[in-house]
C-alpha cells in the first residue's frame, strides 16, 4: 500500500504543475468534472469504513435479520433478504467463496469494485443452485489457478465489497434462511490449498467517511485521493486523473487545492454535487411518475454521471438481468409523493411484475432515502406478503397513506413529508428488460 501511494503521489506532484495553465473558469469546470467522477467511490466509503470498523478484512458476516429504519449505512436498503457482507483485501492473495446447494430459494453474491461496478455474480441466476467454490483474484496476483474451482473472478480493485442477499419468504421462513447462510464460507487461497500464506502486508487504513450530501463538497476529494490507490485504473480513467491532478485530485496525494484556484475549485465541487443530486432524480425519462433503472447500471463504463446518480440514490444496484429497480418520486400526475396525501398504487390485470424470483415495493423517506419508521413495522409489500387481497379481475391495488385503512393487508404506511418508492424485480423477465412492461399507476386519492 505504501509503495502505491508514494509512487502515485509523485505522479500527482508532476501533474499539479499544469495548474498554472488553468484560469478560474477552467479550474471550476475541472473540479465539477472531478467531483462527478469521484463521487461513487467516495460514497462507497460509507459502507467500507463502517464494515472495516467492526469486521476484519476477509471475514464473511451473515446477518439473519431484515433491515429497518435504524439501518443507515446504505441508502435504499431492501427489506426482502438477509444480507451477507465482507471486505476482500486482495493485495496479498486471492480469496475463495464456497457456497452450498441452494434449491427453491433466490440468493446472490454481488462483487463490487472501488468504482461501484459489479464485477460478477455468484448465485441462483449466475451459477445455479449447486454447491461451488469460486476464486476471487486482485490485479496484482500472478499465480497459477489451482484445479477445483468452478470459476475465477478477476478484479481491477485491490479491495472488493462482497454483498450477499438470501431470500426470506416471510416471518416463518427466517430460521431456514438463517440456517442456509451458515453454509457460506470465505477463506484465503492458501487456507484452501494448504500452501504457505504470503507475508502479511501493512493493514489497510480506510479514510473516515464524510457525508457527501452535507458540508463542504470539496471534502470529497480528500477521501477519493486516499481510496484511489486501491484500484487499478483503466487507460481512459488514468487520462482523466492526469487532468484532475492539476487541482490536487490524484491517487495517494494529500488533497491541496492550488491557492490561486482555491475558490474556483470550491465552487466547482459544489456545482458537481448539485449536478449529481439533480441527476439522481432524473435517472431516466419519467413515465407516469416512474423512473426506470438505467440500462447500464452496474456496468457504467465512462458514464460517470449515471454512476454517481445511482450511488446517490440507491448504491449497489444490481445488473438489470439480476434485478431491476424502477423508482417513483411522483404520482401519475407528476406531483411529488407526500405523506400528507393518500395514494392507490394499481397493478392492472395481467400486469403483475413478470419475474423468475420475486418482486417487492419498498417505501423510503424522501429526505434520507432510508426505510420510513411506522407503527406496524411494515416497509415493503410484494408477492410474498401474507394476506394480500387481489382485485376481482386479478389486478392488485396497494394503499399508500399514513392512517390504517379497512383493507389492512394491502396497506403500506407513509411518513410525514416526501417519500419515494422502489419496485424491486428480482430475475426479471423479458417485458421488464426490454421496457415493454407497464408499471403500476400511482393515483392520489382526494379527501
Short mmCIF file of C-alpha atoms in Angstrom, two decimals:
data_model
loop_
_atom_site.label_atom_id
_atom_site.label_comp_id
_atom_site.label_asym_id
_atom_site.label_seq_id
_atom_site.Cartn_x
_atom_site.Cartn_y
_atom_site.Cartn_z
CA UNK A 1 0.00 0.00 0.00
CA UNK A 2 2.76 2.41 0.97
CA UNK A 3 4.57 1.81 -2.32
CA UNK A 4 1.49 2.51 -4.45
CA UNK A 5 0.71 5.72 -2.61
CA UNK A 6 4.23 7.13 -2.80
CA UNK A 7 4.60 6.28 -6.48
CA UNK A 8 1.26 7.74 -7.44
CA UNK A 9 1.78 10.80 -5.32
CA UNK A 10 4.93 11.51 -7.31
CA UNK A 11 2.85 11.45 -10.46
CA UNK A 12 0.40 13.81 -8.81
CA UNK A 13 3.12 16.32 -7.96
CA UNK A 14 4.24 16.38 -11.58
CA UNK A 15 0.70 16.75 -12.83
CA UNK A 16 -0.06 19.63 -10.48
CA UNK A 17 2.43 21.79 -12.37
CA UNK A 18 -0.24 22.19 -15.03
CA UNK A 19 -2.37 24.18 -12.58
CA UNK A 20 -0.52 27.30 -13.73
CA UNK A 21 -2.17 26.97 -17.14
CA UNK A 22 -5.72 26.96 -15.74
CA UNK A 23 -7.86 30.06 -15.42
CA UNK A 24 -10.62 30.34 -12.83
CA UNK A 25 -13.39 29.07 -15.09
CA UNK A 26 -11.34 26.10 -16.28
CA UNK A 27 -10.49 25.17 -12.70
CA UNK A 28 -14.14 25.34 -11.71
CA UNK A 29 -15.18 23.14 -14.64
CA UNK A 30 -12.41 20.63 -13.90
CA UNK A 31 -13.42 20.44 -10.22
CA UNK A 32 -17.03 19.81 -11.20
CA UNK A 33 -15.98 17.03 -13.56
CA UNK A 34 -13.68 15.51 -10.94
CA UNK A 35 -16.45 15.57 -8.35
CA UNK A 36 -18.79 13.62 -10.59
CA UNK A 37 -16.01 11.16 -11.44
CA UNK A 38 -15.06 10.59 -7.80
CA UNK A 39 -18.50 10.60 -6.18
CA UNK A 40 -19.42 6.91 -6.35
CA UNK A 41 -16.04 5.78 -4.98
CA UNK A 42 -16.34 8.15 -2.03
CA UNK A 43 -19.97 7.27 -1.27
CA UNK A 44 -18.82 3.63 -1.35
CA UNK A 45 -16.51 4.51 1.55
CA UNK A 46 -19.57 4.93 3.79
CA UNK A 47 -20.06 1.17 3.81
CA UNK A 48 -16.39 0.23 3.51
CA UNK A 49 -15.33 2.23 6.56
CA UNK A 50 -18.37 1.17 8.59
CA UNK A 51 -17.70 -2.52 7.97
CA UNK A 52 -13.93 -2.20 8.47
CA UNK A 53 -14.55 -0.57 11.86
CA UNK A 54 -16.38 -3.68 13.09
CA UNK A 55 -15.20 -6.60 10.99
CA UNK A 56 -11.74 -7.83 9.97
CA UNK A 57 -10.95 -7.91 6.27
CA UNK A 58 -11.60 -11.25 4.55
CA UNK A 59 -14.21 -12.24 7.12
CA UNK A 60 -17.74 -13.05 5.91
CA UNK A 61 -20.50 -11.75 8.13
CA UNK A 62 -24.02 -13.04 7.50
CA UNK A 63 -26.75 -11.21 9.36
CA UNK A 64 -30.01 -13.15 9.80
CA UNK A 65 -32.33 -10.19 10.21
CA UNK A 66 -34.29 -7.93 7.90
CA UNK A 67 -33.15 -4.31 7.85
CA UNK A 68 -35.26 -1.49 9.26
CA UNK A 69 -35.27 2.31 9.71
CA UNK A 70 -32.38 2.15 12.19
CA UNK A 71 -30.04 0.86 9.47
CA UNK A 72 -28.48 3.98 7.96
CA UNK A 73 -25.23 2.85 6.33
CA UNK A 74 -26.71 2.10 2.91
CA UNK A 75 -29.30 4.25 1.15
CA UNK A 76 -32.44 2.43 -0.03
CA UNK A 77 -31.73 -0.94 1.65
CA UNK A 78 -34.06 -3.83 0.88
CA UNK A 79 -36.42 -5.47 3.36
CA UNK A 80 -36.67 -8.68 1.31
CA UNK A 81 -33.48 -10.57 2.03
CA UNK A 82 -30.92 -11.32 4.69
CA UNK A 83 -27.60 -9.69 3.88
CA UNK A 84 -24.09 -11.16 3.95
CA UNK A 85 -21.08 -8.91 3.58
CA UNK A 86 -17.30 -8.97 3.51
CA UNK A 87 -14.42 -6.72 2.51
CA UNK A 88 -11.96 -8.70 0.44
CA UNK A 89 -8.38 -7.44 0.77
CA UNK A 90 -6.85 -8.98 -2.35
CA UNK A 91 -3.41 -7.36 -2.11
CA UNK A 92 -1.59 -10.42 -0.75
CA UNK A 93 -3.56 -13.33 -2.20
CA UNK A 94 -6.93 -14.30 -3.65
CA UNK A 95 -9.96 -15.23 -1.59
CA UNK A 96 -12.30 -18.18 -2.05
CA UNK A 97 -16.06 -18.15 -1.57
CA UNK A 98 -17.71 -21.52 -1.07
CA UNK A 99 -21.50 -21.88 -1.32
CA UNK A 100 -23.77 -24.85 -0.56
CA UNK A 101 -26.62 -26.31 -2.58
CA UNK A 102 -29.42 -23.69 -2.63
CA UNK A 103 -32.68 -25.02 -4.04
CA UNK A 104 -36.06 -23.31 -4.06
CA UNK A 105 -34.69 -20.00 -2.80
CA UNK A 106 -33.17 -16.99 -4.54
CA UNK A 107 -29.68 -15.97 -3.44
CA UNK A 108 -26.86 -13.95 -4.91
CA UNK A 109 -23.41 -12.66 -4.10
CA UNK A 110 -22.64 -9.39 -5.84
CA UNK A 111 -18.97 -8.42 -6.14
CA UNK A 112 -18.46 -4.64 -6.25
CA UNK A 113 -15.21 -2.86 -7.12
CA UNK A 114 -13.99 0.54 -5.94
CA UNK A 115 -15.80 2.25 -8.82
CA UNK A 116 -19.09 0.54 -7.78
CA UNK A 117 -19.09 -1.59 -10.92
CA UNK A 118 -20.40 -5.11 -10.45
CA UNK A 119 -17.56 -7.48 -11.29
CA UNK A 120 -19.64 -10.63 -11.42
CA UNK A 121 -22.20 -12.71 -9.54
CA UNK A 122 -22.37 -15.99 -7.70
CA UNK A 123 -25.92 -17.22 -7.15
CA UNK A 124 -29.21 -18.51 -8.49
CA UNK A 125 -29.01 -16.88 -11.91
CA UNK A 126 -25.28 -16.70 -12.47
CA UNK A 127 -24.05 -20.05 -11.18
CA UNK A 128 -27.15 -22.14 -10.43
CA UNK A 129 -28.34 -23.99 -7.35
CA UNK A 130 -25.45 -26.42 -6.91
CA UNK A 131 -22.59 -26.13 -4.42
CA UNK A 132 -19.42 -24.46 -5.69
CA UNK A 133 -16.08 -22.82 -4.96
CA UNK A 134 -15.14 -19.50 -6.58
CA UNK A 135 -11.72 -17.85 -6.71
CA UNK A 136 -11.65 -14.04 -6.42
CA UNK A 137 -8.39 -12.51 -7.66
CA UNK A 138 -6.97 -8.98 -7.44
CA UNK A 139 -4.90 -7.14 -10.07
CA UNK A 140 -1.50 -7.90 -8.53
CA UNK A 141 -1.72 -11.70 -8.25
CA UNK A 142 0.22 -13.58 -10.93
CA UNK A 143 -0.11 -17.13 -9.61
CA UNK A 144 -1.42 -20.20 -11.38
CA UNK A 145 -5.07 -21.04 -10.74
CA UNK A 146 -5.29 -24.43 -8.98
CA UNK A 147 -7.83 -27.04 -10.00
CA UNK A 148 -11.09 -27.50 -8.16
CA UNK A 149 -12.73 -24.12 -8.73
CA UNK A 150 -16.00 -23.53 -10.53
CA UNK A 151 -14.92 -20.10 -11.78
CA UNK A 152 -12.34 -17.33 -11.37
CA UNK A 153 -13.47 -13.74 -10.86
CA UNK A 154 -10.81 -11.12 -11.57
CA UNK A 155 -10.98 -7.63 -10.08
CA UNK A 156 -9.23 -4.37 -11.03
CA UNK A 157 -9.63 -3.35 -7.36
CA UNK A 158 -7.45 -4.49 -4.51
CA UNK A 159 -10.42 -4.12 -2.18
CA UNK A 160 -13.70 -5.75 -3.21
CA UNK A 161 -17.06 -5.49 -1.48
CA UNK A 162 -18.84 -8.84 -1.35
CA UNK A 163 -22.58 -8.33 -0.86
CA UNK A 164 -24.81 -11.37 -0.44
CA UNK A 165 -28.61 -11.50 -0.50
CA UNK A 166 -30.60 -14.52 0.67
CA UNK A 167 -34.35 -14.50 0.07
CA UNK A 168 -36.65 -14.59 3.10
CA UNK A 169 -40.16 -15.79 2.33
CA UNK A 170 -41.84 -14.36 5.41
CA UNK A 171 -41.58 -14.46 9.19
CA UNK A 172 -41.85 -18.26 9.41
CA UNK A 173 -39.03 -18.71 6.88
CA UNK A 174 -36.37 -16.74 8.73
CA UNK A 175 -34.96 -19.73 10.63
CA UNK A 176 -34.46 -21.78 7.46
CA UNK A 177 -32.90 -18.83 5.63
CA UNK A 178 -30.51 -18.25 8.53
CA UNK A 179 -29.52 -21.92 8.54
CA UNK A 180 -28.69 -21.78 4.85
CA UNK A 181 -26.39 -18.80 5.38
CA UNK A 182 -24.21 -20.88 7.70
CA UNK A 183 -23.11 -22.78 4.59
CA UNK A 184 -21.46 -19.71 3.03
CA UNK A 185 -17.69 -19.90 3.71
CA UNK A 186 -14.95 -17.39 2.87
CA UNK A 187 -11.28 -18.45 3.05
CA UNK A 188 -7.91 -17.39 1.69
CA UNK A 189 -6.48 -19.36 -1.21
CA UNK A 190 -3.57 -20.58 0.92
CA UNK A 191 -6.01 -21.93 3.52
CA UNK A 192 -7.96 -23.83 0.88
CA UNK A 193 -4.90 -25.34 -0.80
CA UNK A 194 -2.86 -25.87 2.37
CA UNK A 195 0.03 -23.84 0.95
CA UNK A 196 2.24 -21.32 2.73
CA UNK A 197 0.47 -18.00 3.20
CA UNK A 198 2.24 -14.94 1.77
CA UNK A 199 3.85 -12.46 4.12
CA UNK A 200 1.35 -10.20 5.86
CA UNK A 201 1.06 -6.69 4.46
CA UNK A 202 0.52 -3.48 6.34
CA UNK A 203 -3.17 -3.39 7.38
CA UNK A 204 -5.41 -1.21 5.27
CA UNK A 205 -6.48 2.06 6.86
CA UNK A 206 -9.60 3.39 5.18
CA UNK A 207 -10.42 7.09 5.45
CA UNK A 208 -13.22 8.16 7.77
CA UNK A 209 -16.38 8.70 5.76
CA UNK A 210 -17.62 12.28 5.48
CA UNK A 211 -21.24 12.79 4.49
CA UNK A 212 -21.18 13.56 0.77
CA UNK A 213 -24.58 15.28 0.91
CA UNK A 214 -23.63 17.82 3.58
CA UNK A 215 -20.68 20.02 4.45
CA UNK A 216 -18.07 21.39 2.01
CA UNK A 217 -18.34 19.48 -1.26
CA UNK A 218 -14.59 19.56 -1.91
CA UNK A 219 -14.03 17.38 1.19
CA UNK A 220 -14.87 14.53 -1.16
CA UNK A 221 -11.52 14.96 -2.91
CA UNK A 222 -9.52 14.09 0.23
CA UNK A 223 -11.38 10.83 0.66
CA UNK A 224 -11.06 9.97 -3.02
CA UNK A 225 -7.31 10.55 -3.04
CA UNK A 226 -6.94 8.16 -0.09
CA UNK A 227 -9.06 5.42 -1.69
CA UNK A 228 -7.85 5.68 -5.29
CA UNK A 229 -4.62 3.63 -4.89
CA UNK A 230 -6.80 0.59 -4.14
CA UNK A 231 -7.95 0.48 -7.77
CA UNK A 232 -6.08 -0.28 -10.98
CA UNK A 233 -7.40 2.48 -13.20
CA UNK A 234 -8.01 1.89 -16.89
CA UNK A 235 -6.09 3.83 -19.51
CA UNK A 236 -9.07 6.13 -20.12
CA UNK A 237 -9.50 6.73 -16.40
CA UNK A 238 -5.80 7.46 -15.97
CA UNK A 239 -6.06 10.21 -18.58
CA UNK A 240 -8.82 11.83 -16.55
CA UNK A 241 -6.79 11.52 -13.38
CA UNK A 242 -3.82 13.17 -15.07
CA UNK A 243 -6.00 16.22 -15.79
CA UNK A 244 -7.53 16.21 -12.28
CA UNK A 245 -4.05 16.32 -10.74
CA UNK A 246 -3.88 19.98 -11.74
CA UNK A 247 -6.42 20.76 -9.00
CA UNK A 248 -4.98 18.37 -6.40
CA UNK A 249 -7.16 15.33 -7.15
CA UNK A 250 -4.69 12.46 -7.51
CA UNK A 251 -4.38 8.91 -6.11
CA UNK A 252 -2.36 8.84 -2.89
CA UNK A 253 -1.82 12.60 -2.68
CA UNK A 254 -2.97 14.78 0.19
CA UNK A 255 -5.63 16.96 -1.38
CA UNK A 256 -4.42 20.55 -1.55
CA UNK A 257 -6.09 22.95 -3.95
CA UNK A 258 -3.69 25.43 -5.58
CA UNK A 259 -4.03 28.65 -3.57
CA UNK A 260 -4.86 30.86 -6.54
CA UNK A 261 -7.57 28.45 -7.73
CA UNK A 262 -9.00 27.51 -4.35
CA UNK A 263 -12.26 29.43 -4.64
CA UNK A 264 -12.90 28.22 -8.18
CA UNK A 265 -12.32 24.61 -7.10
CA UNK A 266 -14.69 25.08 -4.15
CA UNK A 267 -17.37 26.40 -6.49
CA UNK A 268 -16.76 23.60 -8.98
CA UNK A 269 -17.11 20.92 -6.32
CA UNK A 270 -20.39 22.45 -5.14
CA UNK A 271 -21.61 22.54 -8.74
CA UNK A 272 -20.62 18.90 -9.11
CA UNK A 273 -22.60 17.90 -6.06
CA UNK A 274 -25.67 19.73 -7.33
CA UNK A 275 -25.25 18.06 -10.72
CA UNK A 276 -25.20 14.62 -9.07
CA UNK A 277 -28.17 15.43 -6.83
CA UNK A 278 -30.22 16.62 -9.79
CA UNK A 279 -29.24 13.63 -11.91
CA UNK A 280 -30.29 11.27 -9.11
CA UNK A 281 -33.86 12.46 -9.58
CA UNK A 282 -33.65 12.23 -13.36
CA UNK A 283 -32.03 8.84 -13.79
CA UNK A 284 -34.20 8.10 -16.80
CA UNK A 285 -37.19 9.54 -18.66
CA UNK A 286 -40.08 9.69 -16.21
CA UNK A 287 -43.23 7.79 -17.20
CA UNK A 288 -46.32 8.40 -15.07
CA UNK A 289 -44.19 9.02 -12.01
CA UNK A 290 -41.72 6.17 -12.56
CA UNK A 291 -38.04 6.33 -13.43
CA UNK A 292 -36.85 3.04 -14.89
CA UNK A 293 -33.44 1.68 -13.98
CA UNK A 294 -30.71 2.82 -16.38
CA UNK A 295 -29.71 0.01 -18.71
CA UNK A 296 -26.03 0.39 -17.76
CA UNK A 297 -26.49 0.02 -14.00
CA UNK A 298 -23.64 -1.99 -12.53
CA UNK A 299 -21.54 -1.69 -15.70
CA UNK A 300 -21.28 2.09 -16.04
CA UNK A 301 -18.23 2.35 -18.28
CA UNK A 302 -17.39 6.02 -18.91
CA UNK A 303 -20.85 7.23 -17.81
CA UNK A 304 -19.63 8.93 -14.65
CA UNK A 305 -22.83 10.91 -14.07
CA UNK A 306 -25.14 7.89 -14.05
CA UNK A 307 -22.66 6.07 -11.83
CA UNK A 308 -22.75 8.98 -9.37
CA UNK A 309 -26.53 9.43 -9.56
CA UNK A 310 -27.14 5.76 -8.78
CA UNK A 311 -24.70 5.92 -5.85
CA UNK A 312 -26.57 8.96 -4.50
CA UNK A 313 -30.00 7.34 -4.74
CA UNK A 314 -29.56 3.55 -4.38
CA UNK A 315 -25.96 2.43 -4.30
CA UNK A 316 -25.09 -1.22 -5.08
CA UNK A 317 -27.88 -1.59 -7.60
CA UNK A 318 -27.81 -4.93 -9.36
CA UNK A 319 -27.18 -5.59 -13.03
CA UNK A 320 -30.55 -5.47 -14.83
CA UNK A 321 -30.51 -9.21 -15.54
CA UNK A 322 -30.24 -9.79 -11.77
CA UNK A 323 -32.77 -7.21 -10.58
CA UNK A 324 -34.42 -4.06 -11.89
CA UNK A 325 -35.36 -1.11 -9.68
CA UNK A 326 -37.97 1.28 -11.13
CA UNK A 327 -38.19 4.29 -8.80
CA UNK A 328 -41.12 6.64 -8.22
CA UNK A 329 -40.76 10.17 -6.84
CA UNK A 330 -44.06 11.47 -8.24
CA UNK A 331 -47.61 10.29 -8.78
CA UNK A 332 -49.17 9.76 -12.21
CA UNK A 333 -49.98 13.49 -12.41
CA UNK A 334 -46.39 14.50 -11.80
CA UNK A 335 -46.92 15.68 -8.21
CA UNK A 336 -44.30 14.87 -5.58
CA UNK A 337 -45.26 11.89 -3.42
CA UNK A 338 -46.04 13.23 0.05
CA UNK A 339 -47.35 11.61 3.20
CA UNK A 340 -49.92 14.35 3.65
CA UNK A 341 -51.92 12.65 0.90
CA UNK A 342 -53.30 9.15 0.29
CA UNK A 343 -52.49 7.15 -2.84
CA UNK A 344 -53.56 3.99 -4.60
CA UNK A 345 -50.92 2.03 -6.50
CA UNK A 346 -52.63 -0.22 -9.02
CA UNK A 347 -51.28 -3.16 -10.99
CA UNK A 348 -53.68 -3.79 -13.86
CA UNK A 349 -54.97 -7.31 -14.51
CA UNK A 350 -52.26 -9.31 -16.26
CA UNK A 351 -49.63 -6.73 -15.31
CA UNK A 352 -48.25 -8.10 -12.06
CA UNK A 353 -44.46 -7.99 -12.31
CA UNK A 354 -43.06 -10.75 -14.55
CA UNK A 355 -40.18 -12.24 -12.56
CA UNK A 356 -38.50 -15.60 -12.10
CA UNK A 357 -37.69 -14.95 -8.42
CA UNK A 358 -39.89 -12.40 -6.61
CA UNK A 359 -40.93 -8.74 -6.52
CA UNK A 360 -41.46 -6.14 -3.81
CA UNK A 361 -42.48 -2.50 -3.42
CA UNK A 362 -40.47 -0.66 -0.75
CA UNK A 363 -41.16 2.82 0.62
CA UNK A 364 -38.40 5.24 1.69
CA UNK A 365 -38.26 8.59 3.40
CA UNK A 366 -37.72 11.14 0.62
CA UNK A 367 -35.10 13.11 2.54
CA UNK A 368 -32.88 10.34 3.91
CA UNK A 369 -33.53 7.52 1.40
CA UNK A 370 -33.88 5.22 4.42
CA UNK A 371 -36.78 2.97 5.40
CA UNK A 372 -39.58 5.01 6.97
CA UNK A 373 -40.50 4.07 10.54
CA UNK A 374 -44.16 3.23 11.13
CA UNK A 375 -46.26 1.67 13.93
CA UNK A 376 -46.77 -1.72 12.21
CA UNK A 377 -43.12 -2.02 11.11
CA UNK A 378 -44.11 -2.70 7.52
CA UNK A 379 -41.66 -1.33 4.98
CA UNK A 380 -42.49 -3.31 1.84
CA UNK A 381 -45.24 -5.30 0.16
CA UNK A 382 -44.82 -7.90 -2.55
CA UNK A 383 -45.72 -11.29 -3.91
CA UNK A 384 -44.61 -12.99 -0.67
CA UNK A 385 -46.66 -10.72 1.63
CA UNK A 386 -49.27 -12.73 3.54
CA UNK A 387 -52.95 -11.93 3.10
CA UNK A 388 -52.76 -9.63 0.08
CA UNK A 389 -56.24 -9.09 -1.35
CA UNK A 390 -56.31 -9.08 -5.14
CA UNK A 391 -58.90 -7.28 -7.26
CA UNK A 392 -61.80 -9.25 -8.74
CA UNK A 393 -60.17 -9.12 -12.20
CA UNK A 394 -56.79 -10.37 -10.92
CA UNK A 395 -55.17 -6.97 -10.59
CA UNK A 396 -53.74 -5.63 -7.34
CA UNK A 397 -54.28 -2.32 -5.53
CA UNK A 398 -51.92 -1.23 -2.77
CA UNK A 399 -52.87 1.54 -0.35
CA UNK A 400 -50.27 4.20 0.50
CA UNK A 401 -51.35 6.54 3.29
CA UNK A 402 -50.46 7.45 6.89
CA UNK A 403 -53.59 6.06 8.58
CA UNK A 404 -54.72 2.43 8.62
CA UNK A 405 -57.44 1.63 6.04
CA UNK A 406 -60.08 -1.08 6.29
CA UNK A 407 -58.05 -3.28 3.90
CA UNK A 408 -55.13 -3.54 6.30
CA UNK A 409 -53.18 -6.25 4.45
CA UNK A 410 -52.70 -4.05 1.34
CA UNK A 411 -51.56 -1.01 3.32
CA UNK A 412 -48.05 0.44 3.16
CA UNK A 413 -47.77 3.26 5.76
CA UNK A 414 -46.35 6.59 4.60
CA UNK A 415 -44.24 9.04 6.64
CA UNK A 416 -44.76 12.73 7.13
CA UNK A 417 -43.39 14.68 4.20
CA UNK A 418 -41.99 13.42 0.89
CA UNK A 419 -41.35 9.76 0.19
CA UNK A 420 -40.30 7.65 -2.77
CA UNK A 421 -40.84 4.08 -3.88
CA UNK A 422 -38.65 1.34 -5.30
CA UNK A 423 -40.23 -1.57 -7.15
CA UNK A 424 -37.68 -4.39 -6.97
CA UNK A 425 -37.99 -7.08 -9.64
CA UNK A 426 -35.63 -10.00 -8.94
CA UNK A 427 -34.67 -12.04 -12.00
CA UNK A 428 -36.94 -10.01 -14.29
CA UNK A 429 -38.39 -11.49 -17.44
CA UNK A 430 -38.34 -10.06 -20.97
CA UNK A 431 -41.01 -7.36 -20.71
CA UNK A 432 -39.15 -5.72 -17.85
CA UNK A 433 -35.77 -5.87 -19.56
CA UNK A 434 -36.97 -4.50 -22.93
CA UNK A 435 -39.10 -1.77 -21.34
CA UNK A 436 -42.47 -3.02 -22.58
CA UNK A 437 -43.77 -3.94 -19.14
CA UNK A 438 -46.43 -1.47 -17.92
CA UNK A 439 -45.51 -0.17 -14.49
CA UNK A 440 -48.35 0.35 -11.98
CA UNK A 441 -50.21 3.66 -11.75
CA UNK A 442 -49.92 5.80 -8.62
CA UNK A 443 -53.02 7.94 -8.13
CA UNK A 444 -53.60 10.48 -5.37
CA UNK A 445 -56.89 9.93 -3.55
CA UNK A 446 -58.74 13.17 -2.93
CA UNK A 447 -60.35 13.53 0.54
#
